[in-house]
């Protein structure tokens, strides 16, 4: 077994889902995922942004079977515009946790209309899980990881069922675990490929793209919010802070869990 296979097999052995996953896809084949990842990186790993999306999605190895997952947050318009410019029918999955800012829901509607997205899928947490585990809606204040699991990870797992790959908008300048992200990632626990087309983009490049293409800002962008998730777990940040400093501030948590360890 080569070193890459050993690493991936180790990750697979340790992937049991977060907080007791309610959705259990078939165990992926680690060798098949590594081989696919090698092929994709050899052919497309040097690309980013529109070039990466076009090469992989338009009659490329990821055409069909790929979804974009978007939070419709402060930086989301750029990736949504890039994808819509290539194919407005690509599934766009939006996770409405039930705890979002109303401004985010309005922004989703605005961008859907502006970009002509024809396959926007708004998904929600399982109502029975909420009734059983978060009846008063305050789970976020006690065990946020558990709250993220039932409001984010579990419903997204279900929504991505049947997709071989997904696109997301993380960038290295977000820092922390995102600082070293590759452009093309494999997700051992699901066997899916993840495309990170904006991973090398800077905040200035995102702003420039948004202005050039006349994309509206998120309604909260002008109020100091530079990374937006659920309302109870998001605050504005000061100019001296990194964008994600306003997420789950004051506790040891920087990710919601939908981005599982990748290779
Ligand atoms: S971000 Fe906060 S409110 Fe949203 S799912 Fe996670 S813990 Fe719950």
mmCIF file with all atom_site columns, C-alpha atoms in Angstrom, residues 7-88:
data_model
loop_
_atom_site.group_PDB
_atom_site.id
_atom_site.type_symbol
_atom_site.label_atom_id
_atom_site.label_alt_id
_atom_site.label_comp_id
_atom_site.label_asym_id
_atom_site.label_entity_id
_atom_site.label_seq_id
_atom_site.pdbx_PDB_ins_code
_atom_site.Cartn_x
_atom_site.Cartn_y
_atom_site.Cartn_z
_atom_site.occupancy
_atom_site.B_iso_or_equiv
_atom_site.pdbx_formal_charge
_atom_site.auth_seq_id
_atom_site.auth_comp_id
_atom_site.auth_asym_id
_atom_site.auth_atom_id
_atom_site.pdbx_PDB_model_num
ATOM 1  C CA . UNK A 1 7  ? -3.473  7.979  4.841   1.00 0.00 ? 7  UNK A CA 1
ATOM 2  C CA . UNK A 1 8  ? -6.844  7.652  3.168   1.00 0.00 ? 8  UNK A CA 1
ATOM 3  C CA . UNK A 1 9  ? -7.542  4.266  4.690   1.00 0.00 ? 9  UNK A CA 1
ATOM 4  C CA . UNK A 1 10 ? -6.690  5.694  8.106   1.00 0.00 ? 10 UNK A CA 1
ATOM 5  C CA . UNK A 1 11 ? -9.119  8.554  7.548   1.00 0.00 ? 11 UNK A CA 1
ATOM 6  C CA . UNK A 1 12 ? -11.803 6.129  6.456   1.00 0.00 ? 12 UNK A CA 1
ATOM 7  C CA . UNK A 1 13 ? -11.270 3.978  9.495   1.00 0.00 ? 13 UNK A CA 1
ATOM 8  C CA . UNK A 1 14 ? -11.806 7.000  11.713  1.00 0.00 ? 14 UNK A CA 1
ATOM 9  C CA . UNK A 1 15 ? -14.837 8.445  9.942   1.00 0.00 ? 15 UNK A CA 1
ATOM 10 C CA . UNK A 1 16 ? -17.917 7.533  11.890  1.00 0.00 ? 16 UNK A CA 1
ATOM 11 C CA . UNK A 1 17 ? -19.936 10.656 11.195  1.00 0.00 ? 17 UNK A CA 1
ATOM 12 C CA . UNK A 1 18 ? -20.439 13.568 13.553  1.00 0.00 ? 18 UNK A CA 1
ATOM 13 C CA . UNK A 1 19 ? -22.426 13.130 16.709  1.00 0.00 ? 19 UNK A CA 1
ATOM 14 C CA . UNK A 1 20 ? -23.935 9.922  15.375  1.00 0.00 ? 20 UNK A CA 1
ATOM 15 C CA . UNK A 1 21 ? -24.824 10.429 11.723  1.00 0.00 ? 21 UNK A CA 1
ATOM 16 C CA . UNK A 1 22 ? -28.394 9.690  10.747  1.00 0.00 ? 22 UNK A CA 1
ATOM 17 C CA . UNK A 1 23 ? -27.402 9.094  7.148   1.00 0.00 ? 23 UNK A CA 1
ATOM 18 C CA . UNK A 1 24 ? -25.025 6.247  6.322   1.00 0.00 ? 24 UNK A CA 1
ATOM 19 C CA . UNK A 1 25 ? -23.918 6.143  2.702   1.00 0.00 ? 25 UNK A CA 1
ATOM 20 C CA . UNK A 1 26 ? -22.144 3.014  1.488   1.00 0.00 ? 26 UNK A CA 1
ATOM 21 C CA . UNK A 1 27 ? -18.495 2.869  2.479   1.00 0.00 ? 27 UNK A CA 1
ATOM 22 C CA . UNK A 1 28 ? -16.533 4.477  -0.350  1.00 0.00 ? 28 UNK A CA 1
ATOM 23 C CA . UNK A 1 29 ? -13.636 2.693  -2.000  1.00 0.00 ? 29 UNK A CA 1
ATOM 24 C CA . UNK A 1 30 ? -10.470 4.564  -0.908  1.00 0.00 ? 30 UNK A CA 1
ATOM 25 C CA . UNK A 1 31 ? -8.396  3.389  -3.850  1.00 0.00 ? 31 UNK A CA 1
ATOM 26 C CA . UNK A 1 32 ? -11.044 4.524  -6.324  1.00 0.00 ? 32 UNK A CA 1
ATOM 27 C CA . UNK A 1 33 ? -11.246 7.943  -4.667  1.00 0.00 ? 33 UNK A CA 1
ATOM 28 C CA . UNK A 1 34 ? -7.466  8.365  -4.681  1.00 0.00 ? 34 UNK A CA 1
ATOM 29 C CA . UNK A 1 35 ? -7.233  7.348  -8.326  1.00 0.00 ? 35 UNK A CA 1
ATOM 30 C CA . UNK A 1 36 ? -9.978  9.784  -9.278  1.00 0.00 ? 36 UNK A CA 1
ATOM 31 C CA . UNK A 1 37 ? -8.347  12.538 -7.261  1.00 0.00 ? 37 UNK A CA 1
ATOM 32 C CA . UNK A 1 38 ? -4.978  11.919 -8.923  1.00 0.00 ? 38 UNK A CA 1
ATOM 33 C CA . UNK A 1 39 ? -6.545  12.101 -12.384 1.00 0.00 ? 39 UNK A CA 1
ATOM 34 C CA . UNK A 1 40 ? -8.444  15.301 -11.603 1.00 0.00 ? 40 UNK A CA 1
ATOM 35 C CA . UNK A 1 41 ? -5.443  17.027 -10.055 1.00 0.00 ? 41 UNK A CA 1
ATOM 36 C CA . UNK A 1 42 ? -3.192  16.037 -12.945 1.00 0.00 ? 42 UNK A CA 1
ATOM 37 C CA . UNK A 1 43 ? -5.644  17.420 -15.470 1.00 0.00 ? 43 UNK A CA 1
ATOM 38 C CA . UNK A 1 44 ? -7.180  20.379 -13.682 1.00 0.00 ? 44 UNK A CA 1
ATOM 39 C CA . UNK A 1 45 ? -5.351  21.058 -10.416 1.00 0.00 ? 45 UNK A CA 1
ATOM 40 C CA . UNK A 1 46 ? -3.505  24.064 -11.909 1.00 0.00 ? 46 UNK A CA 1
ATOM 41 C CA . UNK A 1 47 ? -6.771  25.849 -12.740 1.00 0.00 ? 47 UNK A CA 1
ATOM 42 C CA . UNK A 1 48 ? -9.050  28.003 -10.606 1.00 0.00 ? 48 UNK A CA 1
ATOM 43 C CA . UNK A 1 49 ? -12.209 30.073 -10.830 1.00 0.00 ? 49 UNK A CA 1
ATOM 44 C CA . UNK A 1 50 ? -14.093 30.022 -14.119 1.00 0.00 ? 50 UNK A CA 1
ATOM 45 C CA . UNK A 1 51 ? -11.362 28.027 -15.882 1.00 0.00 ? 51 UNK A CA 1
ATOM 46 C CA . UNK A 1 52 ? -11.595 25.190 -13.379 1.00 0.00 ? 52 UNK A CA 1
ATOM 47 C CA . UNK A 1 53 ? -15.380 25.152 -13.442 1.00 0.00 ? 53 UNK A CA 1
ATOM 48 C CA . UNK A 1 54 ? -15.639 25.250 -17.203 1.00 0.00 ? 54 UNK A CA 1
ATOM 49 C CA . UNK A 1 55 ? -13.016 22.559 -17.757 1.00 0.00 ? 55 UNK A CA 1
ATOM 50 C CA . UNK A 1 56 ? -14.532 20.134 -15.280 1.00 0.00 ? 56 UNK A CA 1
ATOM 51 C CA . UNK A 1 57 ? -18.244 20.842 -15.685 1.00 0.00 ? 57 UNK A CA 1
ATOM 52 C CA . UNK A 1 58 ? -18.714 21.460 -19.417 1.00 0.00 ? 58 UNK A CA 1
ATOM 53 C CA . UNK A 1 59 ? -18.451 18.013 -20.933 1.00 0.00 ? 59 UNK A CA 1
ATOM 54 C CA . UNK A 1 60 ? -15.716 17.387 -18.385 1.00 0.00 ? 60 UNK A CA 1
ATOM 55 C CA . UNK A 1 61 ? -15.248 14.683 -15.774 1.00 0.00 ? 61 UNK A CA 1
ATOM 56 C CA . UNK A 1 62 ? -17.649 16.338 -13.320 1.00 0.00 ? 62 UNK A CA 1
ATOM 57 C CA . UNK A 1 63 ? -20.443 17.240 -15.721 1.00 0.00 ? 63 UNK A CA 1
ATOM 58 C CA . UNK A 1 64 ? -23.668 15.907 -14.236 1.00 0.00 ? 64 UNK A CA 1
ATOM 59 C CA . UNK A 1 65 ? -23.569 14.628 -10.686 1.00 0.00 ? 65 UNK A CA 1
ATOM 60 C CA . UNK A 1 66 ? -22.148 17.875 -9.269  1.00 0.00 ? 66 UNK A CA 1
ATOM 61 C CA . UNK A 1 67 ? -23.933 20.426 -7.058  1.00 0.00 ? 67 UNK A CA 1
ATOM 62 C CA . UNK A 1 68 ? -22.954 23.843 -5.753  1.00 0.00 ? 68 UNK A CA 1
ATOM 63 C CA . UNK A 1 69 ? -23.519 24.347 -2.039  1.00 0.00 ? 69 UNK A CA 1
ATOM 64 C CA . UNK A 1 70 ? -23.970 28.024 -1.188  1.00 0.00 ? 70 UNK A CA 1
ATOM 65 C CA . UNK A 1 71 ? -24.704 29.903 2.034   1.00 0.00 ? 71 UNK A CA 1
ATOM 66 C CA . UNK A 1 72 ? -25.703 33.039 0.113   1.00 0.00 ? 72 UNK A CA 1
ATOM 67 C CA . UNK A 1 73 ? -23.374 34.858 2.454   1.00 0.00 ? 73 UNK A CA 1
ATOM 68 C CA . UNK A 1 74 ? -21.124 37.881 2.043   1.00 0.00 ? 74 UNK A CA 1
ATOM 69 C CA . UNK A 1 75 ? -18.812 36.278 -0.532  1.00 0.00 ? 75 UNK A CA 1
ATOM 70 C CA . UNK A 1 76 ? -21.288 33.939 -2.207  1.00 0.00 ? 76 UNK A CA 1
ATOM 71 C CA . UNK A 1 77 ? -22.336 36.077 -5.181  1.00 0.00 ? 77 UNK A CA 1
ATOM 72 C CA . UNK A 1 78 ? -19.015 35.548 -6.960  1.00 0.00 ? 78 UNK A CA 1
ATOM 73 C CA . UNK A 1 79 ? -19.154 31.757 -7.067  1.00 0.00 ? 79 UNK A CA 1
ATOM 74 C CA . UNK A 1 80 ? -22.859 31.766 -7.858  1.00 0.00 ? 80 UNK A CA 1
ATOM 75 C CA . UNK A 1 81 ? -22.192 34.116 -10.774 1.00 0.00 ? 81 UNK A CA 1
ATOM 76 C CA . UNK A 1 82 ? -19.301 31.992 -12.044 1.00 0.00 ? 82 UNK A CA 1
ATOM 77 C CA . UNK A 1 83 ? -21.404 28.825 -11.976 1.00 0.00 ? 83 UNK A CA 1
ATOM 78 C CA . UNK A 1 84 ? -24.506 30.497 -13.432 1.00 0.00 ? 84 UNK A CA 1
ATOM 79 C CA . UNK A 1 85 ? -22.405 31.910 -16.265 1.00 0.00 ? 85 UNK A CA 1
ATOM 80 C CA . UNK A 1 86 ? -21.524 28.344 -17.231 1.00 0.00 ? 86 UNK A CA 1
ATOM 81 C CA . UNK A 1 87 ? -24.816 26.572 -16.535 1.00 0.00 ? 87 UNK A CA 1
ATOM 82 C CA . UNK A 1 88 ? -27.853 28.009 -14.759 1.00 0.00 ? 88 UNK A CA 1
#
